[in-house]
Amino acid sequence: MPQQLSTYAPHRVSMTLGTITVNGFVDGTMISASREVPTFTKRTGADGEVIRSLMQNKSGTVNFTLMASSDANALLSAQQIADEESGAGVLPLLVKDNNADTDLISSPFAWIVGPADYEKALEAGEVPWILDCSFLTIVHGGLKHHT
């Protein structure tokens, strides 16, 4: 088996929510995404027969955490407040790992679930955000290999 080398650079992960470019991620887990339900469920009968059922629920949640200094916090807060007042806060979401050819998270319909939790301490902190999405696509494409 040939040896392979790949490089991951976290600053090459990009995120946009509507026209908002989200940046200023914390170190550690920057972004996580998951579907609400598995794609398939199974049911096993008394005799061991198994049925697999395809679920049509493709909704999910995206969590991301920004540094308190990120300019995106003010834009996301304004978007959340406007949505709360007008209901016009459903936006397309795209998260792309530019270290890979096809690594992405996307949804045509994403919204901020509510104000980010607020916390102040001795040191500057983090601002956690949660998005709900319908039709959430999650693709793991793998890192590009050096040639």
CSV table of C-alpha atoms in Angstrom, one decimal:
chain,number,residue,atom,x,y,z
A,1,MET,CA,0.0,0.0,0.0
A,2,PRO,CA,1.5,3.4,-1.0
A,3,GLN,CA,2.0,5.9,1.8
A,4,GLN,CA,-0.2,9.0,1.7
A,5,LEU,CA,0.1,12.4,3.2
A,6,SER,CA,-2.7,14.9,3.7
A,7,THR,CA,-2.8,18.3,5.4
A,8,TYR,CA,-5.7,19.7,7.4
A,9,ALA,CA,-5.8,23.5,8.1
A,10,PRO,CA,-8.8,24.6,10.2
A,11,HIS,CA,-8.8,28.1,8.7
A,12,ARG,CA,-9.8,26.6,5.4
A,13,VAL,CA,-13.2,25.6,6.7
A,14,SER,CA,-15.7,28.2,5.6
A,15,MET,CA,-19.3,28.8,6.7
A,16,THR,CA,-22.0,31.0,5.3
A,17,LEU,CA,-25.6,31.5,6.6
A,18,GLY,CA,-27.4,33.5,4.0
A,19,THR,CA,-25.1,36.5,3.3
A,20,ILE,CA,-23.4,36.2,6.7
A,21,THR,CA,-19.8,34.9,6.5
A,22,VAL,CA,-19.2,33.1,9.8
A,23,ASN,CA,-15.7,33.3,11.1
A,24,GLY,CA,-13.8,33.5,14.4
A,25,PHE,CA,-14.3,29.9,15.5
A,26,VAL,CA,-12.9,28.7,18.8
A,27,ASP,CA,-10.2,26.2,19.0
A,28,GLY,CA,-11.5,22.7,19.7
A,29,THR,CA,-14.7,21.6,18.1
A,30,MET,CA,-15.7,24.5,15.8
A,31,ILE,CA,-18.7,23.0,14.0
A,32,SER,CA,-20.8,19.9,14.5
A,33,ALA,CA,-23.8,18.7,12.6
A,34,SER,CA,-26.2,15.8,13.0
A,35,ARG,CA,-29.6,14.6,11.7
A,36,GLU,CA,-32.5,14.3,14.0
A,37,VAL,CA,-33.3,10.7,13.1
A,38,PRO,CA,-31.3,7.9,11.4
A,39,THR,CA,-31.8,7.5,7.7
A,40,PHE,CA,-33.1,3.9,8.2
A,41,THR,CA,-34.8,2.3,11.2
A,42,LYS,CA,-35.3,-1.5,11.6
A,43,ARG,CA,-37.9,-3.6,13.1
A,44,THR,CA,-37.3,-7.3,13.9
A,45,GLY,CA,-40.2,-9.7,14.2
A,46,ALA,CA,-40.6,-12.5,16.7
A,47,ASP,CA,-39.2,-15.0,14.2
A,48,GLY,CA,-36.2,-12.8,13.4
A,49,GLU,CA,-37.4,-11.4,10.1
A,50,VAL,CA,-36.1,-7.8,9.7
A,51,ILE,CA,-37.8,-4.9,8.0
A,52,ARG,CA,-35.7,-1.8,7.2
A,53,SER,CA,-37.7,1.5,6.8
A,54,LEU,CA,-36.5,4.6,5.1
A,55,MET,CA,-37.2,7.7,7.1
A,56,GLN,CA,-38.0,10.9,5.1
A,57,ASN,CA,-37.1,13.2,8.0
A,58,LYS,CA,-33.9,14.9,6.8
A,59,SER,CA,-33.9,17.7,9.4
A,60,GLY,CA,-31.0,18.2,11.7
A,61,THR,CA,-29.1,20.6,13.9
A,62,VAL,CA,-25.8,22.4,13.4
A,63,ASN,CA,-23.9,23.7,16.4
A,64,PHE,CA,-20.9,26.1,16.2
A,65,THR,CA,-19.0,28.1,18.7
A,66,LEU,CA,-17.4,31.5,18.0
A,67,MET,CA,-14.9,33.5,20.0
A,68,ALA,CA,-16.4,36.4,21.8
A,69,SER,CA,-14.4,38.7,19.5
A,70,SER,CA,-15.9,37.4,16.3
A,71,ASP,CA,-17.7,40.1,14.2
A,72,ALA,CA,-20.1,37.4,13.1
A,73,ASN,CA,-21.7,37.4,16.6
A,74,ALA,CA,-23.3,40.8,16.0
A,75,LEU,CA,-24.6,39.8,12.6
A,76,LEU,CA,-26.0,36.5,13.9
A,77,SER,CA,-27.7,38.3,16.8
A,78,ALA,CA,-29.3,40.8,14.5
A,79,GLN,CA,-30.5,38.0,12.2
A,80,GLN,CA,-32.0,36.1,15.2
A,81,ILE,CA,-33.8,39.2,16.5
A,82,ALA,CA,-35.1,40.1,13.0
A,83,ASP,CA,-36.4,36.5,12.6
A,84,GLU,CA,-38.1,36.6,16.0
A,85,GLU,CA,-39.9,39.8,15.1
A,86,SER,CA,-40.7,39.1,11.4
A,87,GLY,CA,-40.3,35.3,10.8
A,88,ALA,CA,-38.0,36.1,7.9
A,89,GLY,CA,-34.9,34.3,9.2
A,90,VAL,CA,-34.8,31.1,7.1
A,91,LEU,CA,-31.6,31.2,5.2
A,92,PRO,CA,-29.4,28.8,3.1
A,93,LEU,CA,-26.5,27.3,5.0
A,94,LEU,CA,-23.2,26.1,3.6
A,95,VAL,CA,-20.2,24.7,5.5
A,96,LYS,CA,-17.3,23.7,3.2
A,97,ASP,CA,-14.0,22.1,4.2
A,98,ASN,CA,-11.7,23.5,1.5
A,99,ASN,CA,-9.1,21.0,2.6
A,100,ALA,CA,-11.3,18.3,0.9
A,101,ASP,CA,-13.0,17.9,-2.5
A,102,THR,CA,-16.5,17.2,-1.3
A,103,ASP,CA,-16.6,17.7,2.5
A,104,LEU,CA,-19.7,19.8,3.2
A,105,ILE,CA,-22.8,20.5,5.3
A,106,SER,CA,-25.6,22.3,3.6
A,107,SER,CA,-29.3,23.1,3.9
A,108,PRO,CA,-31.6,25.2,1.8
A,109,PHE,CA,-33.5,26.1,5.0
A,110,ALA,CA,-31.7,26.9,8.2
A,111,TRP,CA,-32.5,29.2,11.1
A,112,ILE,CA,-31.0,30.3,14.4
A,113,VAL,CA,-33.1,28.6,17.2
A,114,GLY,CA,-32.8,31.5,19.6
A,115,PRO,CA,-30.3,33.9,21.2
A,116,ALA,CA,-26.9,32.5,21.9
A,117,ASP,CA,-26.3,31.7,25.6
A,118,TYR,CA,-24.7,34.7,27.3
A,119,GLU,CA,-21.8,34.3,29.7
A,120,LYS,CA,-19.1,36.7,31.0
A,121,ALA,CA,-16.1,35.7,33.2
A,122,LEU,CA,-12.6,36.8,34.1
A,123,GLU,CA,-11.4,35.9,30.6
A,124,ALA,CA,-13.0,36.5,27.2
A,125,GLY,CA,-15.2,33.5,26.3
A,126,GLU,CA,-17.1,31.8,23.7
A,127,VAL,CA,-20.5,32.3,22.0
A,128,PRO,CA,-22.4,29.0,21.2
A,129,TRP,CA,-24.9,29.1,18.3
A,130,ILE,CA,-27.5,26.5,17.3
A,131,LEU,CA,-29.1,26.2,13.9
A,132,ASP,CA,-32.1,24.0,13.0
A,133,CYS,CA,-32.2,22.9,9.4
A,134,SER,CA,-34.7,21.1,7.2
A,135,PHE,CA,-33.1,18.9,4.5
A,136,LEU,CA,-29.7,18.8,6.1
A,137,THR,CA,-27.0,17.3,3.9
A,138,ILE,CA,-23.8,16.0,5.5
A,139,VAL,CA,-21.0,14.7,3.2
A,140,HIS,CA,-17.7,13.4,4.4
A,141,GLY,CA,-15.3,13.7,1.5
A,142,GLY,CA,-12.0,13.1,3.1
A,143,LEU,CA,-8.9,15.2,2.9
A,144,LYS,CA,-7.0,15.8,-0.3
A,145,HIS,CA,-3.8,13.8,-0.6
A,146,HIS,CA,-0.4,15.3,-1.5
A,147,THR,CA,0.9,14.0,-4.8
